[in-house]
Amino acid sequence: MDDKTIEQIIIKAVEIGVYNTLNRLGLTSEVVTESQARKQYGRRLIEEWRSKRWIVGYPTGNKKIAKVYFKRTELETASRMLDIQNVIPVNKIFGELK
């Protein structure tokens, strides 16, 4: 991998850490409704991340309001993981694992 790729991976890792830290400090809300998540990240990405098990839909317990909610830290981590996946070609990821 070249220096630029490594730099991009480190930047995304730091971003994940920032979101986790803000959440643990109570500065961001951890709960994101399904509609909020779809509005922010798009229906296709939410479905893709759920199928890959990058995020989990947690039952709200009140189906009149919403069926599931997501954790913001999981959504932000999935978003950064996707960014990293876009920086490194898939064949390069799996080629180096062999």
XYZ file of N, CA, C and O in Angstrom:
392
model
N 0.834 -1.177 0.000
C 0.000 0.000 0.000
C 0.879 1.241 0.000
O 1.903 1.276 0.666
N 0.410 2.264 -0.679
C 1.173 3.510 -0.696
C 0.829 4.366 0.522
O -0.103 4.080 1.266
N 1.607 5.415 0.714
C 1.453 6.277 1.888
C 0.086 6.959 1.915
O -0.497 7.148 2.983
N -0.418 7.346 0.762
C -1.718 8.038 0.687
C -2.844 7.121 1.158
O -3.748 7.557 1.879
N -2.796 5.853 0.780
C -3.815 4.887 1.195
C -3.763 4.676 2.698
O -4.798 4.679 3.371
N -2.581 4.515 3.230
C -2.418 4.328 4.677
C -2.921 5.560 5.423
O -3.604 5.448 6.446
N -2.620 6.736 4.895
C -3.088 7.978 5.506
C -4.618 8.033 5.542
O -5.210 8.408 6.558
N -5.260 7.634 4.442
C -6.724 7.632 4.386
C -7.324 6.661 5.400
O -8.330 6.966 6.046
N -6.710 5.500 5.558
C -7.188 4.513 6.536
C -7.065 5.075 7.951
O -7.990 4.946 8.763
N -5.950 5.715 8.245
C -5.749 6.297 9.575
C -6.749 7.413 9.839
O -7.311 7.510 10.938
N -7.015 8.244 8.855
C -8.005 9.322 9.004
C -9.370 8.741 9.348
O -10.056 9.230 10.254
N -9.794 7.699 8.647
C -11.098 7.080 8.913
C -11.128 6.435 10.293
O -12.141 6.497 10.990
N -10.022 5.840 10.720
C -9.960 5.237 12.052
C -10.085 6.308 13.135
O -10.777 6.116 14.143
N -9.450 7.451 12.920
C -9.552 8.557 13.870
C -10.987 9.065 13.928
O -11.524 9.346 15.004
N -11.648 9.175 12.778
C -13.042 9.625 12.747
C -13.934 8.679 13.556
O -14.818 9.132 14.290
N -13.715 7.381 13.427
C -14.481 6.408 14.212
C -14.250 6.658 15.698
O -15.191 6.670 16.496
N -13.001 6.871 16.074
C -12.674 7.137 17.473
C -13.325 8.411 17.992
O -13.795 8.464 19.135
N -13.377 9.434 17.169
C -14.006 10.701 17.569
C -15.491 10.484 17.854
O -16.005 10.939 18.881
N -16.198 9.784 16.953
C -17.628 9.534 17.174
C -17.855 8.704 18.433
O -18.771 8.984 19.205
N -17.031 7.708 18.653
C -17.166 6.889 19.869
C -16.908 7.710 21.122
O -17.621 7.571 22.119
N -15.906 8.569 21.086
C -15.589 9.418 22.240
C -16.714 10.403 22.524
O -17.126 10.569 23.678
N -17.224 11.067 21.484
C -18.333 12.005 21.670
C -19.541 11.307 22.283
O -20.206 11.850 23.163
N -19.783 10.087 21.839
C -20.914 9.340 22.365
C -20.712 8.987 23.829
O -21.607 9.144 24.647
N -19.531 8.516 24.168
C -19.257 8.133 25.557
C -19.274 9.324 26.502
O -19.572 9.179 27.686
N -18.957 10.494 25.980
C -19.033 11.704 26.787
C -20.461 12.227 26.905
O -20.719 13.180 27.636
N -21.373 11.611 26.166
C -22.773 12.028 26.207
C -23.072 13.259 25.372
O -24.108 13.900 25.555
N -22.184 13.594 24.456
C -22.369 14.785 23.631
C -23.190 14.522 22.374
O -23.604 15.465 21.701
N -23.387 13.260 22.050
C -24.251 12.895 20.916
C -25.257 11.856 21.386
O -25.007 11.110 22.328
N -26.370 11.832 20.719
C -27.392 10.838 21.044
C -27.023 9.519 20.371
O -26.681 9.491 19.188
N -27.087 8.435 21.119
C -26.725 7.126 20.566
C -27.849 6.546 19.721
O -27.621 5.786 18.806
N -29.083 6.923 20.019
C -30.240 6.334 19.345
C -30.582 7.114 18.080
O -30.720 8.336 18.100
N -30.685 6.372 16.965
C -31.081 6.943 15.683
C -32.246 6.113 15.167
O -32.132 4.890 15.061
N -33.361 6.766 14.868
C -34.507 6.026 14.356
C -34.204 5.521 12.952
O -33.305 6.031 12.269
N -34.971 4.543 12.524
C -34.774 3.979 11.185
C -34.963 5.052 10.115
O -34.182 5.135 9.167
N -35.971 5.893 10.278
C -36.212 6.939 9.264
C -35.070 7.961 9.252
O -34.664 8.425 8.180
N -34.541 8.306 10.427
C -33.402 9.224 10.475
C -32.182 8.613 9.797
O -31.468 9.287 9.046
N -31.936 7.331 10.060
C -30.789 6.647 9.458
C -30.925 6.592 7.940
O -29.960 6.852 7.215
N -32.119 6.273 7.470
C -32.327 6.197 6.016
C -32.209 7.566 5.367
O -31.722 7.679 4.245
N -32.646 8.585 6.081
C -32.539 9.944 5.550
C -31.073 10.370 5.460
O -30.654 10.989 4.481
N -30.279 10.017 6.461
C -28.881 10.442 6.496
C -27.984 9.603 5.581
O -27.107 10.144 4.906
N -28.188 8.279 5.566
C -27.270 7.405 4.834
C -27.884 6.789 3.576
O -27.154 6.263 2.749
N -29.198 6.807 3.465
C -29.878 6.228 2.306
C -30.360 4.810 2.587
O -29.716 4.049 3.310
N -31.495 4.494 2.022
C -32.124 3.183 2.218
C -31.204 2.044 1.784
O -31.044 1.053 2.477
N -30.563 2.203 0.639
C -29.716 1.141 0.095
C -28.549 0.815 1.032
O -28.259 -0.349 1.303
N -27.887 1.846 1.561
C -26.754 1.594 2.449
C -27.194 0.946 3.754
O -26.529 0.029 4.247
N -28.311 1.398 4.312
C -28.805 0.800 5.560
C -29.085 -0.685 5.339
O -28.684 -1.532 6.147
N -29.736 -1.021 4.243
C -30.020 -2.429 3.948
C -28.738 -3.228 3.712
O -28.603 -4.357 4.185
N -27.783 -2.629 3.001
C -26.501 -3.305 2.744
C -25.749 -3.555 4.045
O -25.243 -4.650 4.288
N -25.668 -2.547 4.898
C -24.952 -2.681 6.166
C -25.615 -3.693 7.079
O -24.934 -4.437 7.775
N -26.940 -3.743 7.057
C -27.642 -4.739 7.880
C -27.362 -6.149 7.357
O -27.146 -7.073 8.134
N -27.361 -6.307 6.037
C -27.107 -7.640 5.467
C -25.673 -8.095 5.746
O -25.419 -9.279 5.932
N -24.729 -7.156 5.785
C -23.331 -7.478 6.102
C -23.112 -7.598 7.608
O -22.017 -7.930 8.040
N -24.145 -7.277 8.387
C -24.097 -7.280 9.856
C -23.117 -6.250 10.412
O -22.512 -6.448 11.451
N -22.969 -5.140 9.675
C -22.165 -4.034 10.176
C -22.976 -3.239 11.190
O -22.393 -2.583 12.049
N -24.303 -3.238 11.029
C -25.197 -2.572 11.967
C -26.315 -3.531 12.343
O -26.581 -4.498 11.626
N -26.964 -3.245 13.467
C -28.055 -4.075 13.963
C -29.255 -3.172 14.205
O -29.109 -2.073 14.735
N -30.437 -3.644 13.811
C -31.666 -2.930 14.134
C -32.193 -3.440 15.464
O -32.481 -4.630 15.600
N -32.262 -2.564 16.453
C -32.719 -2.944 17.784
C -34.212 -2.638 17.913
O -34.645 -1.548 17.523
N -35.000 -3.555 18.458
C -36.438 -3.300 18.590
C -36.708 -2.141 19.561
O -36.064 -2.039 20.605
N -37.658 -1.294 19.183
C -37.974 -0.130 20.017
C -38.907 -0.495 21.164
O -38.925 0.197 22.178
N -39.686 -1.541 20.984
C -40.671 -1.890 21.998
C -41.973 -1.133 21.822
O -42.928 -1.360 22.544
N -42.015 -0.237 20.854
C -43.225 0.529 20.569
C -43.408 0.595 19.055
O -42.893 1.498 18.403
N -44.149 -0.344 18.514
C -44.302 -0.433 17.059
C -45.134 0.707 16.479
O -45.119 0.931 15.283
N -45.851 1.439 17.324
C -46.615 2.585 16.827
C -45.685 3.720 16.420
O -45.978 4.474 15.500
N -44.573 3.842 17.120
C -43.614 4.909 16.808
C -42.633 4.445 15.731
O -42.467 5.081 14.706
N -41.951 3.343 15.976
C -40.981 2.792 15.019
C -40.705 1.348 15.410
O -40.803 0.986 16.575
N -40.350 0.535 14.422
C -40.064 -0.873 14.702
C -38.667 -1.074 15.261
O -38.458 -1.868 16.159
N -37.688 -0.377 14.675
C -36.309 -0.538 15.118
C -35.613 0.811 15.230
O -36.057 1.804 14.659
N -34.526 0.809 15.979
C -33.633 1.954 16.021
C -32.219 1.425 15.801
O -31.960 0.228 15.882
N -31.305 2.322 15.502
C -29.908 1.968 15.292
C -29.050 2.752 16.269
O -29.457 3.798 16.767
N -27.858 2.249 16.523
C -26.896 2.964 17.353
C -26.019 3.823 16.448
O -25.489 3.346 15.441
N -25.888 5.089 16.844
C -25.117 6.035 16.033
C -23.673 5.559 15.842
O -23.114 5.680 14.755
N -23.071 4.990 16.889
C -21.681 4.548 16.758
C -21.551 3.443 15.715
O -20.575 3.401 14.979
N -22.542 2.552 15.637
C -22.502 1.498 14.616
C -22.648 2.093 13.224
O -21.967 1.671 12.284
N -23.554 3.057 13.078
C -23.763 3.693 11.768
C -22.508 4.429 11.311
O -22.101 4.312 10.148
N -21.904 5.181 12.215
C -20.697 5.935 11.845
C -19.530 5.002 11.541
O -18.761 5.251 10.619
N -19.409 3.925 12.302
C -18.353 2.944 12.027
C -18.575 2.295 10.661
O -17.640 2.148 9.871
N -19.822 1.916 10.359
C -20.136 1.315 9.059
C -19.832 2.285 7.925
O -19.274 1.895 6.889
N -20.159 3.549 8.124
C -19.892 4.555 7.104
C -18.397 4.676 6.834
O -17.963 4.723 5.681
N -17.601 4.701 7.904
C -16.146 4.804 7.729
C -15.565 3.521 7.145
O -14.608 3.560 6.374
N -16.118 2.376 7.521
C -15.659 1.108 6.950
C -15.899 1.102 5.443
O -15.057 0.626 4.667
N -17.033 1.639 5.027
C -17.335 1.726 3.600
C -16.342 2.651 2.912
O -15.864 2.353 1.818
N -16.012 3.777 3.569
C -15.015 4.690 3.009
C -13.675 3.991 2.828
O -13.020 4.144 1.795
N -13.270 3.217 3.840
C -11.999 2.487 3.753
C -12.056 1.465 2.628
O -11.107 1.308 1.864
N -13.191 0.789 2.515
C -13.367 -0.203 1.451
C -13.251 0.462 0.083
O -12.746 -0.134 -0.851
N -13.693 1.713 -0.029
C -13.606 2.434 -1.294
C -12.188 2.927 -1.578
O -11.835 3.147 -2.729
N -11.387 3.108 -0.534
C -10.002 3.556 -0.710
C -9.125 2.397 -1.172
O -8.250 2.567 -2.010
N -9.384 1.219 -0.613
C -8.576 0.046 -0.938
C -9.385 -0.872 -1.842
O -10.452 -1.336 -1.450
N -8.919 -1.161 -3.045
C -9.647 -2.090 -3.907
C -9.798 -3.459 -3.247
O -8.905 -3.921 -2.540
N -10.943 -4.089 -3.450
C -11.244 -5.371 -2.823
C -10.184 -6.415 -3.144
O -9.751 -7.163 -2.274
N -9.714 -6.465 -4.394
C -8.704 -7.451 -4.756
C -7.398 -7.218 -3.994
O -6.670 -8.149 -3.695
N -7.125 -5.982 -3.613
C -5.917 -5.687 -2.843
C -6.098 -6.160 -1.395
O -5.167 -6.686 -0.791
N -7.305 -5.994 -0.840
C -7.578 -6.433 0.528
C -7.420 -7.948 0.615
O -6.697 -8.467 1.459
N -8.108 -8.659 -0.245
C -8.089 -10.116 -0.174
C -6.800 -10.705 -0.702
O -6.383 -11.754 -0.283
N -6.132 -10.006 -1.613
C -4.849 -10.487 -2.112
C -3.776 -10.487 -1.034
O -2.931 -11.374 -0.985
N -3.817 -9.496 -0.136
C -2.824 -9.410 0.927
C -3.134 -10.331 2.083
O -2.278 -10.602 2.903
N -4.368 -10.828 2.181
C -4.727 -11.738 3.249
C -4.227 -13.155 2.989
O -4.086 -13.934 3.908
N -3.977 -13.474 1.736
C -3.563 -14.838 1.391
C -2.137 -15.116 1.781
O -1.301 -14.343 1.923
